[in-house]
Short mmCIF file of C-alpha atoms in Angstrom, two decimals:
data_model
loop_
_atom_site.label_atom_id
_atom_site.label_comp_id
_atom_site.label_asym_id
_atom_site.label_seq_id
_atom_site.Cartn_x
_atom_site.Cartn_y
_atom_site.Cartn_z
CA MET A 24 25.72 -22.53 -0.85
CA LYS A 25 24.44 -25.50 -2.38
CA LEU A 26 21.66 -25.62 0.03
CA LEU A 27 20.53 -22.29 -1.20
CA GLU A 28 21.33 -23.23 -4.85
CA ASP A 29 19.11 -26.53 -4.55
CA ARG A 30 16.47 -24.49 -2.98
CA ILE A 31 16.42 -22.04 -5.95
CA LEU A 32 16.35 -24.70 -8.26
CA SER A 33 13.41 -26.77 -6.58
CA ASP A 34 11.28 -23.46 -5.92
CA GLY A 35 12.51 -20.69 -7.63
CA VAL A 36 11.00 -19.30 -10.91
CA ILE A 37 12.41 -17.13 -13.62
CA LYS A 38 9.82 -14.39 -14.82
CA GLU A 39 9.96 -12.31 -17.94
CA GLY A 40 12.57 -9.50 -17.77
CA GLY A 41 14.99 -11.67 -15.75
CA ILE A 42 12.99 -11.59 -12.41
CA VAL A 43 13.67 -14.23 -10.26
CA LYS A 44 10.94 -15.00 -8.03
CA VAL A 45 11.98 -16.98 -4.62
CA ASP A 46 8.96 -15.63 -2.63
CA SER A 47 8.09 -19.13 -1.27
CA PHE A 48 11.15 -19.04 1.04
CA LEU A 49 13.08 -15.73 0.88
CA ASN A 50 11.27 -12.62 0.07
CA HIS A 51 7.60 -13.09 1.04
CA GLN A 52 7.08 -16.52 2.79
CA MET A 53 10.37 -16.99 4.62
CA ASP A 54 11.92 -20.40 5.37
CA ILE A 55 13.29 -19.79 8.77
CA GLU A 56 15.64 -22.89 9.09
CA LEU A 57 17.26 -22.08 5.50
CA ILE A 58 17.69 -18.36 6.60
CA ASN A 59 19.36 -19.66 9.87
CA GLU A 60 21.97 -21.49 7.53
CA ILE A 61 22.29 -18.43 5.54
CA GLY A 62 23.27 -16.34 8.67
CA ARG A 63 25.30 -19.06 9.63
CA GLU A 64 27.40 -19.04 6.43
CA PHE A 65 27.60 -15.22 6.49
CA TYR A 66 29.28 -15.69 9.64
CA ARG A 67 31.85 -18.20 8.32
CA LEU A 68 32.62 -15.60 5.48
CA PHE A 69 32.66 -12.26 7.35
CA GLY A 70 33.19 -13.60 11.05
CA ASP A 71 36.82 -12.16 10.70
CA GLU A 72 36.10 -8.69 9.61
CA ARG A 73 35.18 -7.32 13.22
CA VAL A 74 31.74 -6.28 12.28
CA THR A 75 30.10 -3.75 14.69
CA LYS A 76 26.93 -3.39 12.78
CA ILE A 77 24.61 -4.98 10.30
CA LEU A 78 23.03 -2.60 7.80
CA THR A 79 20.21 -3.27 5.57
CA VAL A 80 17.46 -1.79 4.00
CA GLU A 81 13.44 -2.51 4.31
CA ALA A 82 11.88 -4.52 3.60
CA SER A 83 12.99 -8.23 2.63
CA GLY A 84 16.70 -7.54 3.94
CA ILE A 85 15.37 -7.22 7.57
CA GLY A 86 14.71 -10.77 8.57
CA ILE A 87 17.63 -12.06 6.97
CA ALA A 88 19.83 -9.21 8.74
CA CYS A 89 18.47 -10.05 12.04
CA ILE A 90 18.91 -13.79 12.02
CA THR A 91 22.57 -13.25 10.66
CA ALA A 92 23.15 -10.75 13.53
CA GLN A 93 22.65 -13.60 15.97
CA TYR A 94 25.54 -14.93 14.91
CA PHE A 95 27.85 -11.93 15.03
CA GLY A 96 26.19 -10.67 18.13
CA VAL A 97 25.61 -7.02 16.94
CA PRO A 98 22.71 -4.55 16.21
CA VAL A 99 20.77 -4.40 13.21
CA VAL A 100 20.15 -1.12 11.53
CA PHE A 101 17.70 -0.74 8.47
CA ALA A 102 17.38 1.97 6.46
CA LYS A 103 14.00 3.36 5.98
CA LYS A 104 12.25 3.98 2.79
CA SER A 105 9.57 6.42 3.40
CA GLU A 106 8.85 9.72 5.31
CA SER A 107 7.55 8.93 8.56
CA LYS A 108 6.60 10.89 11.89
CA ASN A 109 8.74 8.39 13.57
CA LEU A 110 12.10 9.22 11.91
CA ASP A 111 12.89 12.69 12.80
CA GLY A 112 15.95 14.48 13.53
CA ASP A 113 19.45 14.15 11.67
CA VAL A 114 19.40 11.28 9.09
CA TYR A 115 21.50 10.31 6.26
CA THR A 116 19.85 9.95 3.04
CA ALA A 117 20.59 8.43 -0.38
CA LEU A 118 18.57 8.14 -3.69
CA VAL A 119 17.99 4.37 -4.77
CA GLU A 120 16.47 3.37 -7.81
CA SER A 121 14.52 0.26 -7.69
CA TYR A 122 14.63 -2.32 -10.70
CA THR A 123 11.71 -4.62 -9.57
CA LYS A 124 9.47 -1.58 -8.49
CA GLY A 125 10.34 0.62 -11.66
CA LYS A 126 10.69 3.83 -9.19
CA GLU A 127 13.36 5.85 -7.18
CA TYR A 128 13.05 6.19 -3.63
CA THR A 129 14.95 8.01 -0.69
CA ILE A 130 16.65 5.70 2.04
CA ARG A 131 17.17 6.95 5.40
CA VAL A 132 19.08 6.12 8.36
CA SER A 133 18.99 8.22 11.61
CA LYS A 134 22.72 9.52 12.43
CA LYS A 135 22.59 8.50 15.82
CA PHE A 136 23.09 4.73 14.88
CA LEU A 137 26.18 5.06 12.49
CA ASN A 138 29.38 6.62 13.48
CA LYS A 139 33.00 6.60 12.23
CA ASP A 140 33.89 3.83 14.89
CA ASP A 141 31.50 1.36 13.13
CA ARG A 142 32.56 -1.40 11.02
CA VAL A 143 29.56 -2.08 8.76
CA LEU A 144 28.32 -5.21 6.93
CA ILE A 145 25.68 -4.85 4.33
CA ILE A 146 23.25 -7.81 3.98
CA ASP A 147 20.56 -7.91 1.30
CA ASP A 148 18.46 -10.68 -0.28
CA PHE A 149 19.34 -9.94 -3.86
CA LEU A 150 21.89 -8.26 -5.83
CA ALA A 151 21.16 -7.02 -9.51
CA LYS A 152 22.26 -3.50 -10.73
CA GLY A 153 23.55 -2.78 -7.12
CA LYS A 154 21.38 -0.05 -6.47
CA ALA A 155 20.24 -0.52 -3.05
CA PHE A 156 24.07 -1.33 -2.22
CA PHE A 157 24.97 2.08 -3.74
CA GLY A 158 22.56 3.96 -1.51
CA LEU A 159 23.65 1.98 1.37
CA ASN A 160 27.28 2.49 1.04
CA GLU A 161 26.90 6.15 0.73
CA ILE A 162 24.95 6.21 3.75
CA VAL A 163 28.18 4.21 5.41
CA LYS A 164 30.60 6.96 3.74
CA ASN A 165 28.59 10.17 4.69
CA ALA A 166 28.65 8.36 8.44
CA GLY A 167 32.32 7.91 8.35
CA ALA A 168 32.11 4.26 9.15
CA THR A 169 34.05 1.40 7.55
CA LEU A 170 32.30 -0.98 4.92
CA CYS A 171 33.70 -4.36 5.61
CA GLY A 172 31.56 -6.51 3.73
CA PHE A 173 28.46 -7.06 1.42
CA GLY A 174 26.97 -10.11 1.61
CA VAL A 175 24.04 -11.24 -0.81
CA CYS A 176 21.91 -14.40 -0.81
CA ILE A 177 21.00 -14.17 -4.60
CA GLU A 178 23.18 -12.27 -7.11
CA LYS A 179 21.75 -12.09 -10.97
CA GLY A 180 25.20 -12.63 -12.44
CA PHE A 181 23.62 -11.49 -15.93
CA GLN A 182 23.41 -7.81 -14.46
CA GLU A 183 26.26 -5.75 -13.76
CA GLY A 184 26.05 -5.00 -10.25
CA GLY A 185 28.30 -7.53 -8.91
CA ARG A 186 30.83 -6.97 -11.53
CA ILE A 187 31.03 -3.12 -10.57
CA ILE A 188 31.03 -3.66 -7.06
CA ARG A 189 34.05 -6.29 -6.99
CA SER A 190 36.08 -3.74 -9.21
CA MET A 191 35.70 -1.62 -6.46
CA GLY A 192 37.81 -3.65 -4.05
CA VAL A 193 34.57 -4.71 -1.70
CA HIS A 194 34.69 -8.10 -0.08
CA ILE A 195 31.66 -9.21 -1.43
CA GLU A 196 30.35 -12.52 -0.84
CA SER A 197 27.26 -13.94 -2.90
CA LEU A 198 25.77 -17.41 -1.67
CA ALA A 199 24.06 -17.97 -5.24
CA ILE A 200 25.23 -16.33 -8.28
CA ILE A 201 22.48 -17.15 -11.06
CA GLU A 202 23.16 -17.05 -14.87
CA LEU A 203 20.55 -17.79 -17.40
CA ASP A 204 21.78 -20.58 -20.08
CA ALA A 205 20.41 -20.24 -23.56
CA TYR A 206 17.06 -21.58 -22.92
CA GLY A 207 16.46 -19.03 -20.24
CA ASN A 208 17.00 -21.90 -17.39
CA ILE A 209 18.82 -21.14 -14.32
CA VAL A 210 22.63 -21.96 -13.72
CA PHE A 211 24.70 -21.10 -11.25
CA ASN A 212 28.20 -19.40 -11.45
CA HIS A 213 30.97 -20.67 -9.12
CA MET B 19 8.03 -8.19 30.05
CA LYS B 20 10.49 -6.59 32.44
CA LEU B 21 13.24 -6.60 30.12
CA LEU B 22 11.38 -4.60 27.66
CA GLU B 23 9.93 -2.11 30.15
CA ASP B 24 13.01 -1.38 31.54
CA ARG B 25 14.45 -0.70 28.00
CA ILE B 26 11.49 1.31 27.12
CA LEU B 27 12.06 3.53 30.37
CA SER B 28 15.72 3.93 29.60
CA ASP B 29 15.63 4.48 25.97
CA GLY B 30 12.22 5.20 24.48
CA VAL B 31 11.13 8.88 24.05
CA ILE B 32 7.48 10.05 23.88
CA LYS B 33 6.69 12.35 21.06
CA GLU B 34 4.25 14.97 20.43
CA GLY B 35 0.75 13.12 19.72
CA GLY B 36 1.54 10.22 21.76
CA ILE B 37 4.06 8.84 19.31
CA VAL B 38 6.68 6.56 21.18
CA LYS B 39 9.96 6.29 19.89
CA VAL B 40 11.66 3.22 20.37
CA ASP B 41 13.91 3.25 17.22
CA SER B 42 17.17 2.82 19.03
CA PHE B 43 16.21 -0.71 19.96
CA LEU B 44 13.09 -1.87 18.38
CA ASN B 45 12.18 -0.50 15.00
CA HIS B 46 15.29 1.23 13.24
CA GLN B 47 18.39 -0.11 15.07
CA MET B 48 17.50 -3.56 16.49
CA ASP B 49 18.80 -4.99 19.54
CA ILE B 50 19.14 -8.68 18.61
CA GLU B 51 19.58 -10.09 22.04
CA LEU B 52 16.57 -8.01 23.34
CA ILE B 53 14.54 -9.47 20.27
CA ASN B 54 15.63 -13.12 20.90
CA GLU B 55 14.20 -12.45 24.52
CA ILE B 56 10.93 -11.26 22.97
CA GLY B 57 10.83 -14.20 20.48
CA ARG B 58 11.55 -16.57 23.58
CA GLU B 59 8.62 -14.75 25.41
CA PHE B 60 6.42 -15.14 22.67
CA TYR B 61 6.79 -18.75 22.54
CA ARG B 62 6.29 -19.03 26.15
CA LEU B 63 2.87 -17.28 25.49
CA PHE B 64 1.73 -18.95 22.31
CA GLY B 65 3.75 -22.37 22.54
CA ASP B 66 0.49 -24.18 23.00
CA GLU B 67 -1.37 -22.75 20.18
CA ARG B 68 -0.27 -25.40 17.67
CA VAL B 69 1.04 -22.19 15.36
CA THR B 70 1.44 -23.34 11.99
CA LYS B 71 2.61 -19.83 10.13
CA ILE B 72 3.85 -16.60 11.66
CA LEU B 73 2.26 -13.35 9.83
CA THR B 74 3.45 -9.73 9.83
CA VAL B 75 3.31 -6.93 7.77
CA GLU B 76 6.59 -5.23 6.36
CA ALA B 77 8.88 -3.51 7.54
CA SER B 78 9.28 -3.20 11.31
CA GLY B 79 7.32 -6.45 12.08
CA ILE B 80 9.63 -8.65 9.92
CA GLY B 81 12.78 -8.98 12.36
CA ILE B 82 10.76 -9.66 15.39
CA ALA B 83 8.95 -12.25 13.55
CA CYS B 84 11.70 -14.15 12.08
CA ILE B 85 13.31 -14.29 15.40
CA THR B 86 10.22 -15.43 17.09
CA ALA B 87 9.78 -18.11 14.28
CA GLN B 88 12.70 -19.57 15.23
CA TYR B 89 11.49 -20.83 18.62
CA PHE B 90 8.27 -21.90 16.76
CA GLY B 91 9.92 -23.84 14.01
CA VAL B 92 7.45 -22.28 11.37
CA PRO B 93 7.84 -19.95 8.39
CA VAL B 94 7.12 -16.47 8.38
CA VAL B 95 4.72 -14.65 5.79
CA PHE B 96 4.83 -10.72 5.89
CA ALA B 97 2.49 -8.95 3.77
CA LYS B 98 3.61 -6.41 1.32
CA LYS B 99 2.46 -2.80 1.39
CA SER B 100 3.36 -1.84 -2.55
CA GLU B 101 2.60 -2.93 -5.72
CA SER B 102 5.68 -4.83 -6.96
CA LYS B 103 6.58 -6.62 -10.07
CA ASN B 104 7.62 -9.68 -7.86
CA LEU B 105 3.97 -10.22 -6.46
CA ASP B 106 2.00 -11.36 -8.96
CA GLY B 107 -1.02 -13.73 -9.25
CA ASP B 108 -3.74 -14.42 -6.83
CA VAL B 109 -3.70 -12.05 -3.54
CA TYR B 110 -5.38 -11.21 -0.31
CA THR B 111 -5.76 -7.75 0.15
CA ALA B 112 -6.75 -5.41 3.22
CA LEU B 113 -6.83 -1.74 3.30
CA VAL B 114 -4.75 -0.46 6.24
CA GLU B 115 -4.49 3.22 7.41
CA SER B 116 -1.10 4.02 9.10
CA TYR B 117 -1.47 6.11 12.17
CA THR B 118 2.41 7.14 12.16
CA LYS B 119 2.56 7.70 8.37
CA GLY B 120 -0.92 9.57 8.16
CA LYS B 121 -2.11 7.61 4.88
CA GLU B 122 -4.04 4.53 3.87
CA TYR B 123 -2.36 1.69 1.98
CA THR B 124 -3.13 -1.81 0.83
CA ILE B 125 -1.35 -4.99 2.06
CA ARG B 126 -1.17 -8.16 0.31
CA VAL B 127 -0.55 -11.53 0.80
CA SER B 128 -0.09 -14.23 -2.07
CA LYS B 129 -2.81 -16.80 -1.73
CA LYS B 130 0.01 -19.77 -2.21
CA PHE B 131 1.31 -18.76 1.47
CA LEU B 132 -1.92 -18.96 3.61
CA ASN B 133 -4.62 -21.66 3.36
CA LYS B 134 -7.42 -23.01 5.50
CA ASP B 135 -5.35 -25.50 7.38
CA ASP B 136 -3.22 -22.64 8.63
CA ARG B 137 -2.90 -21.64 12.52
CA VAL B 138 -1.72 -18.06 12.33
CA LEU B 139 0.09 -16.16 15.04
CA ILE B 140 0.11 -12.25 14.02
CA ILE B 141 3.07 -10.55 15.38
CA ASP B 142 3.78 -6.70 15.38
CA ASP B 143 6.03 -4.23 16.96
CA PHE B 144 3.34 -1.95 17.87
CA LEU B 145 -0.42 -1.82 18.90
CA ALA B 146 -2.05 1.67 18.75
CA LYS B 147 -5.21 1.95 16.86
CA GLY B 148 -5.13 -1.74 15.69
CA LYS B 149 -5.11 -0.74 11.91
CA ALA B 150 -2.51 -3.28 10.90
CA PHE B 151 -3.98 -5.98 13.21
CA PHE B 152 -7.11 -5.59 11.53
CA GLY B 153 -5.94 -5.95 7.90
CA LEU B 154 -4.02 -8.88 8.55
CA ASN B 155 -7.14 -10.26 10.34
CA GLU B 156 -9.04 -9.72 7.25
CA ILE B 157 -6.35 -11.61 5.05
CA VAL B 158 -6.36 -14.57 7.66
CA LYS B 159 -10.34 -14.77 7.41
CA ASN B 160 -10.41 -14.63 3.54
CA ALA B 161 -7.72 -17.29 3.69
CA GLY B 162 -10.43 -19.66 5.68
CA ALA B 163 -6.99 -19.76 8.36
CA THR B 164 -7.45 -19.83 11.85
CA LEU B 165 -6.11 -16.78 13.92
CA CYS B 166 -4.68 -18.31 17.29
CA GLY B 167 -3.06 -15.38 18.54
CA PHE B 168 -1.65 -11.55 18.37
CA GLY B 169 1.65 -10.96 19.82
CA VAL B 170 2.51 -7.35 20.45
CA CYS B 171 5.86 -5.89 21.58
CA ILE B 172 4.40 -2.60 22.73
CA GLU B 173 0.94 -1.39 23.06
CA LYS B 174 -0.38 2.12 23.50
CA GLY B 175 -2.81 1.49 26.41
CA PHE B 176 -3.97 4.98 25.59
CA GLN B 177 -5.24 4.16 22.21
CA GLU B 178 -8.24 1.91 21.46
CA GLY B 179 -6.76 -0.98 19.50
CA GLY B 180 -6.16 -3.50 22.39
CA ARG B 181 -9.45 -2.88 23.72
CA ILE B 182 -11.40 -3.38 20.81
CA ILE B 183 -9.24 -6.61 19.91
CA ARG B 184 -9.77 -8.15 23.54
CA SER B 185 -13.35 -7.53 22.87
CA MET B 186 -13.26 -9.67 19.93
CA GLY B 187 -12.05 -12.63 21.93
CA VAL B 188 -8.74 -12.62 20.27
CA HIS B 189 -5.79 -14.24 22.40
CA ILE B 190 -3.64 -10.99 22.59
CA GLU B 191 -0.53 -10.58 24.53
CA SER B 192 1.32 -7.37 24.81
CA LEU B 193 4.81 -7.60 26.37
CA ALA B 194 4.62 -3.92 27.42
CA ILE B 195 1.33 -1.70 27.84
CA ILE B 196 2.31 1.75 27.84
CA GLU B 197 -0.01 4.52 29.64
CA LEU B 198 0.75 8.28 30.00
CA ASP B 199 0.50 9.44 33.31
CA ALA B 200 -0.81 13.28 34.18
CA TYR B 201 2.69 14.53 33.37
CA GLY B 202 2.97 12.75 29.92
CA ASN B 203 5.47 10.23 31.47
CA ILE B 204 5.34 6.58 30.50
CA VAL B 205 4.06 4.21 32.91
CA PHE B 206 3.17 0.48 32.34
CA ASN B 207 -0.27 -1.22 32.72
CA HIS B 208 0.05 -4.73 34.00
#
């Protein structure tokens, strides 16, 4: 998606350890016009998948998922990361290792909100090692629901998540796939 | 907002300790059509405030803030709750006590994304004791920005946050103010 690639080139920053900072438009400050175009593009790519629910994980995927859901006309469910008095009863859980935060956490989805009739589109802002996807996919499986796609804003092509997920036969669409050239500069993989 | 009040009556649940569960449509599963109407209503209430930025705190405020921001045509900034490798440099911080989670945490906003020219609308899903608001308001003040409003989906009228914030002269709008009658049933304050 050229609009997103151009924005990454103009405003994105590569930090030590291959961390890509896009916090001025995607995951701290959010450019809502850009995210609206991202939602439109996800609908173009997954609109035929008979999606019944969009699933993401808190926090930075939520805004993108909500705006995307407007095009699909379906609810969003976001997996929660922490134990809360507000999340009782039966939940699906999965363990996720965070690359950027350097720790493991449990994600939870109430069993009320995913079932075997659901066709689930997972949406997230980033794909690196794929840990969040694997956790969400485990929850989709445990619910007996069907995963019909995985939409990612920015994939780090130099990490293994995308390759593994493609090898699983998942319908994955990454709107921008970042590689680093020999000088550590951003180039895009198409 | 009658649409929201009706939805709280049909799908909301009161739990022990005055916790109001609206996780089937607002803060775990999200009914995007309803949230779109909430965004439209916030624009009707705050559209004259010359808002330049919508501020919220992760996680459950983000989706509501993003959809609301579409009406205002401004970016969203969400305060982050945890230390992350992705959030470096100069940040504004505030300490927030969570009623539902029973602990304190630090919220952070990068100094790049709020400045003295900003007119900030704070959006959140819930108002109880007002702790999240006070933390966000402290960050707005530290940035030298102007707070021009606070939009809340559901206020617990039986807790003190709304009263304190109104006494500060803040332009606050709660779309549904819940009281509990003598039997612990939900009634609305208008």
